[in-house]
Amino acid sequence: MNSPKVVVEGLCKVFGSSPKEALAMLAAGATKEDVFARTGQIVGVHNVSFDVKEGEIFVLMGLSGSGKSTLIRLINRLVEPTAGKVLIDGRDVASVPRSELIALRRKDMSMVFQSFALMPQRTVLSNAAFGLEVAGVGRKERETRAMTVLEQVGLAPFAEKLPAQLSGGMQQRVGLARALAVNPSLMIMDEAFSALDPLKRKEMQNVLLELQREQQRTILFVSHDLEEAMRIGTRIAIMEGGRVVQIGTPQEIITNPADDYVRAFFEGIDTSRYLTAGDLMQTDAVPLMQHSPQIDASSVAATLNGSADYAFVLDSERRIRGFVCRDALGSASPQLNQIECIGRGTPLDDVVERVVASRAPLPVVEADGSYCGSVNKTNVLNVLTRHRGSHV
Ligand SMILES: Nc1ncnc2c1ncn2[C@@H]1O[C@H](COP(=O)(O)OP(=O)(O)O)[C@@H](O)[C@H]1O
Ligand SMILES: [Mg+2]
């Protein structure tokens, strides 16, 4: 396992002249509002800890004012922490001398913001190459590299245009290209797509996901939009009033929201779309028995044990050979019925279709074909009513 790209430990930021009292209040459980009412200090971030792993897209999500941008500025040290620390590649950012900070930000942490402030009098190519220019890369090389990233974001034909000749969405891609051109080991994107209309936003998300499939960068992505977070996040940290209230994969957060604040983000969103067979399967609902050339009724009866109607039959590598059912108990050698397996990552809609069409529960298998659980009609109904609510 690689060591994490970013480690954040007990990070706090209190804006104001006397943060000590605020920190003490926070440690005793006070909220951001309590602290402001009593001390006039503003809590930006409180006691935040997490790791960002190499190659993942880590999303910070939360309402406006919850501390996302402050947290990011603490990470690239545009803001000094009141307490706690940040390690990048194992190195404490606080120990980086001022003189190296600018280079560190430029090389190792490319920032993409909501508004890119493209330079209107420069071509798209020159804008995309700007980060490299600042870093002192020669003209020929920076234009070659900028051209490569313009190709990646689908803007190569527009290289010689001026920003004003491009649509808003395309301008946003130029900003993305500029950030990518310096080949940063960490990309920080603060609400980078938030100003775009939903269609353009989705398009940019796709551009990013596409690039990510090829290059696997470490990306810290801020969003206040749960659907965006779900689509692109490897993991999501949800922030409220300066604190992180939950960290998990999109599936973990959907299936197990920490509190009502987290749940409120799901309102009006069909979260079931993000679930897969693995999220709704049960691991011990269907009894299992070893496959043998001659299945005998007594071992089936023992496996079903009076209560179950079906049992899956597995070989020694935990691959499904079929199922037996209670109806067959009357015969001396019960029939082994064929059954189709469902891959763990199968999306809910496909699962629903197949479960509804099947009499027996369906086995769920890992990518290597080994058995990991089962889904039946009740599991599907539960998840649909829980996640789609009145939309069903
Ligand atoms: N420079 C600052 N001085 C005082 N308060 C600030 C400053 N920057 C941010 N804040 C406050 O910190 C809190 C978190 O802000 P911010 O990190 O911008 O939230 P978000 O990015 O989630 O919208 C807010 O209450 C904001 O008003
Ligand atoms: Mg912000």
Short mmCIF file of C-alpha atoms and ligand atoms in Angstrom, two decimals:
data_model
loop_
_atom_site.label_atom_id
_atom_site.label_comp_id
_atom_site.label_asym_id
_atom_site.label_seq_id
_atom_site.Cartn_x
_atom_site.Cartn_y
_atom_site.Cartn_z
CA MET A 1 0.00 0.00 0.00
CA ASN A 2 1.22 3.47 -0.89
CA SER A 3 1.35 6.00 1.89
CA PRO A 4 -1.45 8.58 1.61
CA LYS A 5 -0.89 11.60 -0.59
CA VAL A 6 -2.44 13.97 1.93
CA VAL A 7 -2.87 13.49 5.65
CA VAL A 8 -4.90 15.99 7.66
CA GLU A 9 -4.68 15.66 11.44
CA GLY A 10 -6.83 17.51 13.97
CA LEU A 11 -6.94 20.57 11.77
CA CYS A 12 -8.60 23.69 13.23
CA LYS A 13 -9.03 27.22 11.98
CA VAL A 14 -10.65 29.92 14.03
CA PHE A 15 -10.88 33.37 12.42
CA GLY A 16 -10.44 36.13 14.96
CA SER A 17 -7.94 37.62 17.35
CA SER A 18 -8.36 35.26 20.30
CA PRO A 19 -8.92 31.71 19.11
CA LYS A 20 -7.92 30.03 22.39
CA GLU A 21 -11.27 30.42 24.11
CA ALA A 22 -13.01 29.31 20.94
CA LEU A 23 -10.90 26.13 20.77
CA ALA A 24 -11.67 25.35 24.40
CA MET A 25 -15.39 25.82 23.79
CA LEU A 26 -15.26 23.61 20.71
CA ALA A 27 -13.39 20.91 22.60
CA ALA A 28 -16.19 20.99 25.16
CA GLY A 29 -18.75 20.39 22.42
CA ALA A 30 -19.88 23.91 21.53
CA THR A 31 -21.10 24.59 17.99
CA LYS A 32 -19.85 27.22 15.59
CA GLU A 33 -22.93 29.34 16.47
CA ASP A 34 -22.26 29.04 20.23
CA VAL A 35 -18.68 30.14 19.71
CA PHE A 36 -19.66 33.13 17.62
CA ALA A 37 -22.37 34.23 20.06
CA ARG A 38 -20.03 34.09 23.03
CA THR A 39 -16.66 35.13 21.61
CA GLY A 40 -17.28 36.72 18.24
CA GLN A 41 -14.72 34.30 16.76
CA ILE A 42 -15.64 32.53 13.54
CA VAL A 43 -15.00 28.81 13.32
CA GLY A 44 -13.77 27.94 9.84
CA VAL A 45 -12.68 24.34 10.41
CA HIS A 46 -12.76 22.28 13.56
CA ASN A 47 -10.86 19.11 14.38
CA VAL A 48 -10.79 17.65 10.91
CA SER A 49 -8.80 14.51 10.19
CA PHE A 50 -8.66 12.40 7.04
CA ASP A 51 -6.32 10.84 4.47
CA VAL A 52 -6.45 11.27 0.73
CA LYS A 53 -5.03 8.23 -1.00
CA GLU A 54 -2.89 8.33 -4.10
CA GLY A 55 -5.10 8.22 -7.21
CA GLU A 56 -8.45 8.86 -5.55
CA ILE A 57 -10.94 11.66 -6.05
CA PHE A 58 -11.72 12.83 -2.53
CA VAL A 59 -14.75 15.10 -2.40
CA LEU A 60 -15.44 17.66 0.32
CA MET A 61 -19.14 18.30 0.42
CA GLY A 62 -21.28 20.55 2.56
CA LEU A 63 -23.52 23.60 2.58
CA SER A 64 -22.12 27.03 1.88
CA GLY A 65 -20.12 28.23 4.88
CA SER A 66 -19.42 24.73 6.19
CA GLY A 67 -15.65 25.21 5.84
CA LYS A 68 -14.73 23.52 2.57
CA SER A 69 -12.69 26.35 1.06
CA THR A 70 -11.00 27.09 4.38
CA LEU A 71 -9.99 23.45 4.65
CA ILE A 72 -8.49 23.56 1.19
CA ARG A 73 -6.61 26.76 1.96
CA LEU A 74 -5.26 25.12 5.09
CA ILE A 75 -4.01 22.26 2.97
CA ASN A 76 -2.12 24.48 0.55
CA ARG A 77 -1.27 26.82 3.39
CA LEU A 78 -2.88 29.95 2.07
CA VAL A 79 -4.35 29.96 5.59
CA GLU A 80 -2.34 29.18 8.74
CA PRO A 81 -3.94 26.57 11.01
CA THR A 82 -4.96 27.44 14.56
CA ALA A 83 -4.20 23.82 15.46
CA GLY A 84 -3.41 20.54 13.77
CA LYS A 85 -1.28 19.67 10.78
CA VAL A 86 -1.20 18.77 7.12
CA LEU A 87 1.22 16.30 5.56
CA ILE A 88 1.73 16.10 1.83
CA ASP A 89 3.72 13.05 0.72
CA GLY A 90 4.59 12.64 4.38
CA ARG A 91 6.00 16.14 4.64
CA ASP A 92 4.59 18.62 7.15
CA VAL A 93 3.42 21.61 5.11
CA ALA A 94 4.07 23.93 8.07
CA SER A 95 7.77 23.09 7.87
CA VAL A 96 8.07 24.10 4.22
CA PRO A 97 10.00 27.39 4.06
CA ARG A 98 8.08 30.36 2.65
CA SER A 99 10.48 30.46 -0.27
CA GLU A 100 9.51 26.94 -1.32
CA LEU A 101 5.79 27.33 -0.76
CA ILE A 102 5.01 28.99 -4.05
CA ALA A 103 6.85 26.31 -5.99
CA LEU A 104 5.10 23.63 -3.95
CA ARG A 105 1.69 25.08 -4.75
CA ARG A 106 2.54 25.46 -8.38
CA LYS A 107 4.04 22.05 -8.93
CA ASP A 108 2.38 19.79 -6.44
CA MET A 109 -1.02 21.36 -5.93
CA SER A 110 -2.69 22.76 -8.95
CA MET A 111 -5.84 24.70 -8.11
CA VAL A 112 -8.95 24.93 -10.25
CA PHE A 113 -11.57 27.45 -9.18
CA GLN A 114 -15.09 28.30 -10.18
CA SER A 115 -13.94 31.26 -12.22
CA PHE A 116 -10.73 30.74 -14.07
CA ALA A 117 -9.78 34.31 -14.79
CA LEU A 118 -8.58 33.43 -18.25
CA MET A 119 -6.52 36.15 -19.87
CA PRO A 120 -8.76 37.64 -22.56
CA GLN A 121 -6.03 38.86 -24.87
CA ARG A 122 -4.24 35.50 -24.97
CA THR A 123 -5.13 32.50 -27.08
CA VAL A 124 -6.55 29.32 -25.60
CA LEU A 125 -3.18 27.66 -26.09
CA SER A 126 -1.33 30.46 -24.35
CA ASN A 127 -3.82 30.39 -21.48
CA ALA A 128 -3.46 26.64 -21.13
CA ALA A 129 0.33 27.02 -21.12
CA PHE A 130 0.32 29.81 -18.55
CA GLY A 131 1.07 27.68 -15.50
CA LEU A 132 4.10 26.26 -17.30
CA GLU A 133 5.19 29.72 -18.36
CA VAL A 134 5.13 30.89 -14.75
CA ALA A 135 7.14 27.80 -13.84
CA GLY A 136 9.80 28.87 -16.35
CA VAL A 137 9.24 26.18 -18.98
CA GLY A 138 10.46 27.24 -22.43
CA ARG A 139 7.98 28.28 -25.10
CA LYS A 140 8.28 25.26 -27.36
CA GLU A 141 7.96 22.70 -24.63
CA ARG A 142 5.11 24.44 -22.84
CA GLU A 143 3.12 24.79 -26.02
CA THR A 144 3.61 21.13 -26.84
CA ARG A 145 2.47 20.13 -23.36
CA ALA A 146 -0.45 22.56 -23.40
CA MET A 147 -1.52 21.17 -26.76
CA THR A 148 -1.53 17.65 -25.37
CA VAL A 149 -3.87 18.62 -22.54
CA LEU A 150 -6.08 20.66 -24.88
CA GLU A 151 -6.47 17.44 -26.87
CA GLN A 152 -7.37 15.59 -23.69
CA VAL A 153 -10.15 18.03 -22.86
CA GLY A 154 -11.35 18.17 -26.46
CA LEU A 155 -10.23 21.70 -27.25
CA ALA A 156 -7.39 21.17 -29.70
CA PRO A 157 -9.31 22.71 -32.63
CA PHE A 158 -9.78 25.91 -30.61
CA ALA A 159 -6.14 26.40 -29.60
CA GLU A 160 -5.73 29.63 -31.56
CA LYS A 161 -9.05 31.17 -30.49
CA LEU A 162 -9.49 33.77 -27.80
CA PRO A 163 -11.43 32.88 -24.63
CA ALA A 164 -14.29 35.21 -25.56
CA GLN A 165 -14.90 33.15 -28.70
CA LEU A 166 -15.63 30.09 -26.53
CA SER A 167 -18.75 29.15 -24.57
CA GLY A 168 -18.68 29.17 -20.75
CA GLY A 169 -18.28 25.41 -20.60
CA MET A 170 -15.38 25.49 -23.02
CA GLN A 171 -13.71 28.28 -21.05
CA GLN A 172 -13.98 26.05 -18.01
CA ARG A 173 -12.13 23.35 -19.94
CA VAL A 174 -9.34 25.78 -20.70
CA GLY A 175 -9.00 26.36 -16.96
CA LEU A 176 -8.91 22.62 -16.40
CA ALA A 177 -6.30 22.27 -19.15
CA ARG A 178 -4.18 24.97 -17.52
CA ALA A 179 -4.23 23.07 -14.24
CA LEU A 180 -3.48 19.74 -15.90
CA ALA A 181 -0.65 21.12 -18.03
CA VAL A 182 1.68 21.49 -15.07
CA ASN A 183 1.10 17.79 -14.36
CA PRO A 184 0.42 18.35 -10.68
CA SER A 185 0.67 15.45 -8.27
CA LEU A 186 -2.37 16.85 -6.44
CA MET A 187 -5.21 18.71 -8.10
CA ILE A 188 -7.42 20.84 -5.92
CA MET A 189 -10.73 21.81 -7.46
CA ASP A 190 -12.89 24.22 -5.47
CA GLU A 191 -16.44 24.26 -6.83
CA ALA A 192 -14.79 24.11 -10.23
CA PHE A 193 -17.98 23.11 -12.04
CA SER A 194 -20.54 24.78 -9.81
CA ALA A 195 -21.17 27.80 -12.03
CA LEU A 196 -21.99 25.67 -15.06
CA ASP A 197 -25.51 24.69 -16.06
CA PRO A 198 -26.40 21.05 -15.25
CA LEU A 199 -25.70 19.74 -18.72
CA LYS A 200 -22.29 21.41 -19.02
CA ARG A 201 -21.48 20.35 -15.49
CA LYS A 202 -22.16 16.73 -16.30
CA GLU A 203 -20.04 17.05 -19.41
CA MET A 204 -17.12 18.39 -17.36
CA GLN A 205 -17.56 15.59 -14.84
CA ASN A 206 -17.29 13.15 -17.71
CA VAL A 207 -14.15 14.85 -19.02
CA LEU A 208 -12.63 14.56 -15.57
CA LEU A 209 -13.66 10.91 -15.12
CA GLU A 210 -12.33 10.09 -18.56
CA LEU A 211 -8.97 11.71 -17.77
CA GLN A 212 -8.94 9.96 -14.44
CA ARG A 213 -9.28 6.56 -16.09
CA GLU A 214 -6.08 7.24 -18.00
CA GLN A 215 -4.01 9.13 -15.46
CA GLN A 216 -5.25 8.41 -11.94
CA ARG A 217 -4.36 11.70 -10.33
CA THR A 218 -4.99 12.51 -6.73
CA ILE A 219 -7.80 15.04 -6.71
CA LEU A 220 -9.33 16.98 -3.86
CA PHE A 221 -12.67 18.18 -5.15
CA VAL A 222 -15.02 20.57 -3.40
CA SER A 223 -18.71 20.54 -4.21
CA HIS A 224 -21.97 21.47 -2.54
CA ASP A 225 -23.85 19.15 -4.88
CA LEU A 226 -24.42 15.60 -3.70
CA GLU A 227 -25.09 14.20 -7.16
CA GLU A 228 -21.79 15.59 -8.38
CA ALA A 229 -20.03 14.18 -5.32
CA MET A 230 -21.60 10.76 -5.93
CA ARG A 231 -20.69 10.69 -9.60
CA ILE A 232 -17.07 11.56 -9.26
CA GLY A 233 -16.07 10.81 -5.68
CA THR A 234 -14.05 7.77 -4.70
CA ARG A 235 -14.81 8.90 -1.16
CA ILE A 236 -16.76 11.83 0.18
CA ALA A 237 -16.27 13.82 3.39
CA ILE A 238 -19.39 15.68 4.46
CA MET A 239 -18.84 18.93 6.35
CA GLU A 240 -21.17 20.81 8.65
CA GLY A 241 -20.29 23.93 10.61
CA GLY A 242 -16.54 23.37 10.22
CA ARG A 243 -16.61 19.70 11.21
CA VAL A 244 -16.50 16.56 9.13
CA VAL A 245 -19.63 14.62 10.04
CA GLN A 246 -19.11 11.60 7.79
CA ILE A 247 -16.50 10.11 5.49
CA GLY A 248 -17.21 7.20 3.20
CA THR A 249 -17.70 5.91 -0.31
CA PRO A 250 -20.86 7.16 -2.03
CA GLN A 251 -22.46 3.77 -1.36
CA GLU A 252 -21.52 3.81 2.31
CA ILE A 253 -23.02 7.25 2.75
CA ILE A 254 -26.23 6.38 0.92
CA THR A 255 -26.74 3.12 2.74
CA ASN A 256 -25.79 4.52 6.12
CA PRO A 257 -26.13 8.31 6.44
CA ALA A 258 -24.66 9.54 9.74
CA ASP A 259 -27.45 11.97 10.63
CA ASP A 260 -30.33 14.13 9.40
CA TYR A 261 -27.97 16.74 7.97
CA VAL A 262 -26.47 14.12 5.68
CA ARG A 263 -29.89 12.66 4.91
CA ALA A 264 -31.18 16.10 3.89
CA PHE A 265 -28.76 16.15 0.96
CA PHE A 266 -30.53 13.10 -0.48
CA GLU A 267 -33.91 14.79 -0.61
CA GLY A 268 -35.31 14.73 -4.12
CA ILE A 269 -32.43 12.57 -5.36
CA ASP A 270 -32.95 9.01 -6.43
CA THR A 271 -30.01 7.60 -4.51
CA SER A 272 -30.86 4.02 -5.47
CA ARG A 273 -29.21 4.70 -8.83
CA TYR A 274 -25.87 4.58 -7.10
CA LEU A 275 -26.44 1.21 -5.48
CA THR A 276 -25.24 -2.12 -6.76
CA ALA A 277 -26.00 -5.76 -6.01
CA GLY A 278 -23.24 -5.73 -3.40
CA ASP A 279 -25.00 -2.95 -1.47
CA LEU A 280 -28.27 -4.77 -1.04
CA MET A 281 -27.19 -8.38 -0.80
CA GLN A 282 -27.48 -10.41 2.38
CA THR A 283 -24.62 -12.66 3.29
CA ASP A 284 -26.34 -15.30 5.38
CA ALA A 285 -29.91 -15.48 4.08
CA VAL A 286 -29.46 -18.55 1.89
CA PRO A 287 -27.86 -21.70 3.29
CA LEU A 288 -24.96 -23.19 1.35
CA MET A 289 -23.99 -26.77 0.62
CA GLN A 290 -21.01 -28.44 -0.97
CA HIS A 291 -21.42 -29.76 -4.46
CA SER A 292 -21.10 -33.50 -4.98
CA PRO A 293 -21.81 -35.68 -8.03
CA GLN A 294 -24.76 -37.27 -6.27
CA ILE A 295 -26.80 -34.92 -4.12
CA ASP A 296 -28.81 -36.79 -1.53
CA ALA A 297 -32.06 -35.73 0.06
CA SER A 298 -30.86 -36.02 3.63
CA SER A 299 -28.04 -33.51 3.18
CA VAL A 300 -30.43 -31.12 1.44
CA ALA A 301 -32.86 -31.47 4.33
CA ALA A 302 -30.07 -30.87 6.81
CA THR A 303 -28.93 -27.75 4.92
CA LEU A 304 -32.43 -26.30 4.64
CA ASN A 305 -32.87 -27.05 8.32
CA GLY A 306 -36.63 -26.71 8.50
CA SER A 307 -36.82 -23.02 7.64
CA ALA A 308 -35.15 -22.22 4.32
CA ASP A 309 -36.75 -22.93 0.94
CA TYR A 310 -33.59 -22.72 -1.13
CA ALA A 311 -29.93 -23.58 -0.74
CA PHE A 312 -27.05 -22.70 -3.07
CA VAL A 313 -24.68 -25.44 -4.08
CA LEU A 314 -21.02 -24.41 -4.18
CA ASP A 315 -17.90 -26.15 -5.41
CA SER A 316 -14.62 -26.12 -3.53
CA GLU A 317 -13.71 -22.75 -5.08
CA ARG A 318 -16.96 -21.19 -3.86
CA ARG A 319 -18.37 -21.06 -7.36
CA ILE A 320 -22.10 -21.53 -7.73
CA ARG A 321 -23.08 -24.86 -9.30
CA GLY A 322 -26.82 -24.34 -8.90
CA PHE A 323 -29.49 -24.46 -6.24
CA VAL A 324 -31.73 -27.00 -4.58
CA CYS A 325 -35.17 -26.31 -3.17
CA ARG A 326 -37.55 -27.66 -0.57
CA ASP A 327 -39.99 -29.01 -3.21
CA ALA A 328 -37.35 -31.54 -4.22
CA LEU A 329 -37.09 -33.13 -0.80
CA GLY A 330 -39.57 -35.80 -1.74
CA SER A 331 -37.27 -37.29 -4.34
CA ALA A 332 -34.38 -39.57 -3.40
CA SER A 333 -31.88 -37.59 -5.41
CA PRO A 334 -32.94 -33.94 -5.52
CA GLN A 335 -32.37 -32.05 -8.70
CA LEU A 336 -29.66 -29.46 -9.01
CA ASN A 337 -31.27 -26.43 -10.69
CA GLN A 338 -29.31 -24.03 -12.85
CA ILE A 339 -29.14 -20.43 -11.68
CA GLU A 340 -27.61 -17.27 -13.07
CA CYS A 341 -25.29 -15.27 -10.88
CA ILE A 342 -25.23 -11.50 -10.48
CA GLY A 343 -21.92 -9.65 -10.32
CA ARG A 344 -21.40 -7.65 -7.16
CA GLY A 345 -21.12 -4.38 -9.10
CA THR A 346 -24.33 -4.84 -11.11
CA PRO A 347 -26.43 -1.64 -10.95
CA LEU A 348 -29.71 -1.77 -9.08
CA ASP A 349 -31.95 -1.51 -12.13
CA ASP A 350 -30.46 -4.65 -13.68
CA VAL A 351 -30.69 -6.41 -10.34
CA VAL A 352 -34.38 -5.55 -10.03
CA GLU A 353 -35.18 -6.93 -13.46
CA ARG A 354 -33.43 -10.21 -12.81
CA VAL A 355 -34.66 -10.74 -9.28
CA VAL A 356 -38.24 -10.08 -10.32
CA ALA A 357 -37.91 -12.66 -13.10
CA SER A 358 -36.53 -15.32 -10.78
CA ARG A 359 -38.36 -17.67 -8.48
CA ALA A 360 -35.37 -18.23 -6.21
CA PRO A 361 -33.07 -15.67 -4.61
CA LEU A 362 -30.10 -14.93 -6.86
CA PRO A 363 -26.49 -15.49 -5.88
CA VAL A 364 -24.15 -12.48 -5.95
CA VAL A 365 -20.56 -13.18 -6.95
CA GLU A 366 -17.23 -11.38 -6.84
CA ALA A 367 -15.35 -10.54 -10.03
CA ASP A 368 -13.56 -13.92 -9.79
CA GLY A 369 -16.89 -15.76 -9.68
CA SER A 370 -16.77 -16.69 -6.00
CA TYR A 371 -19.97 -16.48 -4.01
CA CYS A 372 -20.47 -13.49 -1.70
CA GLY A 373 -24.20 -13.13 -0.97
CA SER A 374 -27.77 -13.27 -2.20
CA VAL A 375 -30.54 -10.93 -3.26
CA ASN A 376 -34.24 -11.63 -3.24
CA LYS A 377 -37.42 -9.68 -3.96
CA THR A 378 -37.67 -8.41 -0.38
CA ASN A 379 -34.15 -6.90 -0.47
CA VAL A 380 -35.03 -5.12 -3.69
CA LEU A 381 -38.34 -3.79 -2.37
CA ASN A 382 -36.74 -2.55 0.83
CA VAL A 383 -34.09 -0.64 -0.98
CA LEU A 384 -36.54 0.86 -3.46
CA THR A 385 -38.94 2.10 -0.80
CA ARG A 386 -36.12 3.43 1.34
CA HIS A 387 -34.36 5.32 -1.45
CA ARG A 388 -37.04 6.25 -3.91
CA GLY A 389 -39.70 6.90 -1.28
CA SER A 390 -42.85 8.18 -2.90
CA HIS A 391 -41.22 8.17 -6.34
CA VAL A 392 -41.78 4.43 -6.77
N1 LIG B 1 -10.87 35.22 6.02
C1 LIG B 1 -11.94 34.95 6.78
N2 LIG B 1 -12.23 35.70 7.86
C2 LIG B 1 -13.29 35.43 8.63
N3 LIG B 1 -14.13 34.40 8.43
C3 LIG B 1 -13.90 33.62 7.37
C4 LIG B 1 -12.80 33.85 6.49
N4 LIG B 1 -12.83 32.89 5.51
C5 LIG B 1 -13.91 32.12 5.77
N5 LIG B 1 -14.55 32.55 6.88
C6 LIG B 1 -15.72 31.93 7.50
O1 LIG B 1 -15.43 30.56 7.71
C7 LIG B 1 -16.58 29.75 7.47
C8 LIG B 1 -16.28 28.74 6.40
O2 LIG B 1 -16.16 29.41 5.15
P1 LIG B 1 -15.72 28.68 3.83
O3 LIG B 1 -14.56 27.81 4.13
O4 LIG B 1 -15.57 29.70 2.78
O5 LIG B 1 -17.00 27.76 3.54
P2 LIG B 1 -17.44 27.00 2.22
O6 LIG B 1 -16.29 26.99 1.27
O7 LIG B 1 -17.85 25.64 2.68
O8 LIG B 1 -18.61 27.76 1.67
C9 LIG B 1 -17.70 30.71 7.12
O9 LIG B 1 -18.44 30.97 8.28
C10 LIG B 1 -16.95 31.94 6.63
O10 LIG B 1 -17.72 33.10 6.86
MG MG B 2 -16.15 27.68 -0.73
#
